[in-house]
């Protein structure tokens, strides 16, 4: 059966890899994500993943303690490469072929980011993990997700979060918050809802790239989205 999305860009935050811990990588959580992702890959979906680094280090953290922001952001980017290596290993243990590409070249451990090469890997059925964000300080991995998705001509950005979509208010704080099934880019801006940071969000908007926000901890969600079911919130 043909799926709705042929090529996806999945954004996995660093925090998603912590599981119930408050720091680092939880192997069980990682293995569970790897299982879901590999199932999709085996069914023929082309999958690129941008991984965050917030479970290890965020630039803002260092900057708040007096470190230079740019320097500290580079440390954050290195954290995403550590996560990328962990994710690569977990996916490979599930039997997938995986290439890790870093926006900051580190030839001993991964490929440098080369757009055409990334696309070629996807066409061959390999999962591509993008590390080191955009390679530039003062950006986030959400922006890297939007940028890479546009570059590789992904059909959609799938942003996995702890909540199952975009709400009228923060559902973890406001019991009356109502979930949107679909919402336009303009309405997200008008209502000042937080989907991604502004740089990431406007990149998607300007390039007409839909975003789906969904619960990464729902083991069925990813598969259902790719098949075209209305899961999470579609921003388009
Ligand atoms: N970062 C950066 N440029 C990028 C992407 C990331 O400087 O293009 C740094 C930034 O310091 C950020 C850290 O890497 O705080 C980790 O990424 P992020 O906070 O986006 O990870 P997530 O919140 O997804 O875990």
PDB file of N, CA and C and ligand atoms in Angstrom, residues 11 13-15 52-54 57-59 73 76-77 133-141, ligand 1:
ATOM      1  N   UNK A  11      12.547  14.971  13.430  1.00  0.00           N
ATOM      2  CA  UNK A  11      13.354  15.713  14.414  1.00  0.00           C
ATOM      3  C   UNK A  11      13.201  15.041  15.766  1.00  0.00           C
ATOM      4  N   UNK A  13      14.470  15.316  19.573  1.00  0.00           N
ATOM      5  CA  UNK A  13      15.204  16.195  20.483  1.00  0.00           C
ATOM      6  C   UNK A  13      16.141  15.353  21.339  1.00  0.00           C
ATOM      7  N   UNK A  14      17.156  15.992  21.861  1.00  0.00           N
ATOM      8  CA  UNK A  14      18.060  15.297  22.762  1.00  0.00           C
ATOM      9  C   UNK A  14      17.304  14.789  23.980  1.00  0.00           C
ATOM     10  N   UNK A  15      16.375  15.612  24.452  1.00  0.00           N
ATOM     11  CA  UNK A  15      15.615  15.240  25.652  1.00  0.00           C
ATOM     12  C   UNK A  15      14.826  13.953  25.464  1.00  0.00           C
ATOM     13  N   UNK A  52      18.852  16.273  18.279  1.00  0.00           N
ATOM     14  CA  UNK A  52      19.239  17.403  19.125  1.00  0.00           C
ATOM     15  C   UNK A  52      20.326  17.012  20.111  1.00  0.00           C
ATOM     16  N   UNK A  53      20.584  17.908  21.055  1.00  0.00           N
ATOM     17  CA  UNK A  53      21.671  17.649  21.994  1.00  0.00           C
ATOM     18  C   UNK A  53      21.365  18.077  23.419  1.00  0.00           C
ATOM     19  N   UNK A  54      20.118  18.504  23.633  1.00  0.00           N
ATOM     20  CA  UNK A  54      19.723  19.087  24.921  1.00  0.00           C
ATOM     21  C   UNK A  54      19.870  18.153  26.116  1.00  0.00           C
ATOM     22  N   UNK A  57      24.132  18.899  26.373  1.00  0.00           N
ATOM     23  CA  UNK A  57      24.602  20.287  26.530  1.00  0.00           C
ATOM     24  C   UNK A  57      23.845  21.219  25.597  1.00  0.00           C
ATOM     25  N   UNK A  58      23.420  22.344  26.126  1.00  0.00           N
ATOM     26  CA  UNK A  58      22.808  23.398  25.323  1.00  0.00           C
ATOM     27  C   UNK A  58      23.677  24.637  25.405  1.00  0.00           C
ATOM     28  N   UNK A  59      23.829  25.318  24.292  1.00  0.00           N
ATOM     29  CA  UNK A  59      24.655  26.516  24.239  1.00  0.00           C
ATOM     30  C   UNK A  59      24.270  27.546  25.277  1.00  0.00           C
ATOM     31  N   UNK A  73      27.835  27.152  21.979  1.00  0.00           N
ATOM     32  CA  UNK A  73      26.984  26.535  20.951  1.00  0.00           C
ATOM     33  C   UNK A  73      27.734  25.433  20.193  1.00  0.00           C
ATOM     34  N   UNK A  76      27.455  22.468  22.139  1.00  0.00           N
ATOM     35  CA  UNK A  76      26.113  21.892  21.938  1.00  0.00           C
ATOM     36  C   UNK A  76      26.057  21.074  20.659  1.00  0.00           C
ATOM     37  N   UNK A  77      26.679  21.580  19.609  1.00  0.00           N
ATOM     38  CA  UNK A  77      26.670  20.846  18.335  1.00  0.00           C
ATOM     39  C   UNK A  77      27.407  19.517  18.468  1.00  0.00           C
ATOM     40  N   UNK A 133      23.833  19.879  13.987  1.00  0.00           N
ATOM     41  CA  UNK A 133      22.883  20.943  13.634  1.00  0.00           C
ATOM     42  C   UNK A 133      23.155  21.513  12.261  1.00  0.00           C
ATOM     43  N   UNK A 134      23.144  22.842  12.182  1.00  0.00           N
ATOM     44  CA  UNK A 134      23.429  23.521  10.911  1.00  0.00           C
ATOM     45  C   UNK A 134      24.932  23.735  10.738  1.00  0.00           C
ATOM     46  N   UNK A 135      25.686  23.470  11.822  1.00  0.00           N
ATOM     47  CA  UNK A 135      27.125  23.747  11.784  1.00  0.00           C
ATOM     48  C   UNK A 135      27.445  25.174  12.191  1.00  0.00           C
ATOM     49  N   UNK A 136      26.422  25.937  12.551  1.00  0.00           N
ATOM     50  CA  UNK A 136      26.625  27.348  12.924  1.00  0.00           C
ATOM     51  C   UNK A 136      26.082  27.632  14.303  1.00  0.00           C
ATOM     52  N   UNK A 137      26.829  28.422  15.099  1.00  0.00           N
ATOM     53  CA  UNK A 137      26.284  28.813  16.399  1.00  0.00           C
ATOM     54  C   UNK A 137      25.083  29.750  16.222  1.00  0.00           C
ATOM     55  N   UNK A 138      24.334  29.939  17.271  1.00  0.00           N
ATOM     56  CA  UNK A 138      23.144  30.809  17.297  1.00  0.00           C
ATOM     57  C   UNK A 138      21.957  30.209  16.539  1.00  0.00           C
ATOM     58  N   UNK A 139      22.066  28.924  16.191  1.00  0.00           N
ATOM     59  CA  UNK A 139      20.913  28.241  15.604  1.00  0.00           C
ATOM     60  C   UNK A 139      20.526  27.070  16.505  1.00  0.00           C
ATOM     61  N   UNK A 140      19.416  26.437  16.170  1.00  0.00           N
ATOM     62  CA  UNK A 140      18.967  25.281  16.952  1.00  0.00           C
ATOM     63  C   UNK A 140      18.887  24.064  16.035  1.00  0.00           C
ATOM     64  N   UNK A 141      18.680  22.925  16.631  1.00  0.00           N
ATOM     65  CA  UNK A 141      18.512  21.733  15.792  1.00  0.00           C
ATOM     66  C   UNK A 141      17.128  21.715  15.137  1.00  0.00           C
TER      67      UNK A 141
HETATM   68  N1  LIG B   1      23.368  24.221  18.105  1.00  0.00           N
HETATM   69  C1  LIG B   1      23.941  25.241  17.363  1.00  0.00           C
HETATM   70  N2  LIG B   1      23.664  25.336  16.028  1.00  0.00           N
HETATM   71  C2  LIG B   1      22.805  24.486  15.400  1.00  0.00           C
HETATM   72  C3  LIG B   1      22.189  23.479  16.169  1.00  0.00           C
HETATM   73  C4  LIG B   1      22.495  23.370  17.521  1.00  0.00           C
HETATM   74  O1  LIG B   1      24.729  26.036  17.884  1.00  0.00           O
HETATM   75  O2  LIG B   1      22.596  24.611  14.179  1.00  0.00           O
HETATM   76  C5  LIG B   1      23.753  24.047  19.531  1.00  0.00           C
HETATM   77  C6  LIG B   1      23.005  24.962  20.488  1.00  0.00           C
HETATM   78  O3  LIG B   1      23.911  25.347  21.498  1.00  0.00           O
HETATM   79  C7  LIG B   1      21.958  24.036  21.069  1.00  0.00           C
HETATM   80  C8  LIG B   1      22.682  22.713  21.119  1.00  0.00           C
HETATM   81  O4  LIG B   1      23.478  22.725  19.935  1.00  0.00           O
HETATM   82  O5  LIG B   1      21.560  24.435  22.334  1.00  0.00           O
HETATM   83  C9  LIG B   1      21.815  21.494  21.143  1.00  0.00           C
HETATM   84  O6  LIG B   1      20.781  21.582  20.210  1.00  0.00           O
HETATM   85  P1  LIG B   1      19.239  21.838  20.616  1.00  0.00           P
HETATM   86  O7  LIG B   1      19.171  22.669  21.857  1.00  0.00           O
HETATM   87  O8  LIG B   1      18.512  22.324  19.420  1.00  0.00           O
HETATM   88  O9  LIG B   1      18.803  20.344  20.950  1.00  0.00           O
HETATM   89  P2  LIG B   1      17.361  19.786  21.408  1.00  0.00           P
HETATM   90  O10 LIG B   1      16.610  20.878  22.113  1.00  0.00           O
HETATM   91  O11 LIG B   1      16.655  19.354  20.175  1.00  0.00           O
HETATM   92  O12 LIG B   1      17.727  18.627  22.271  1.00  0.00           O
END
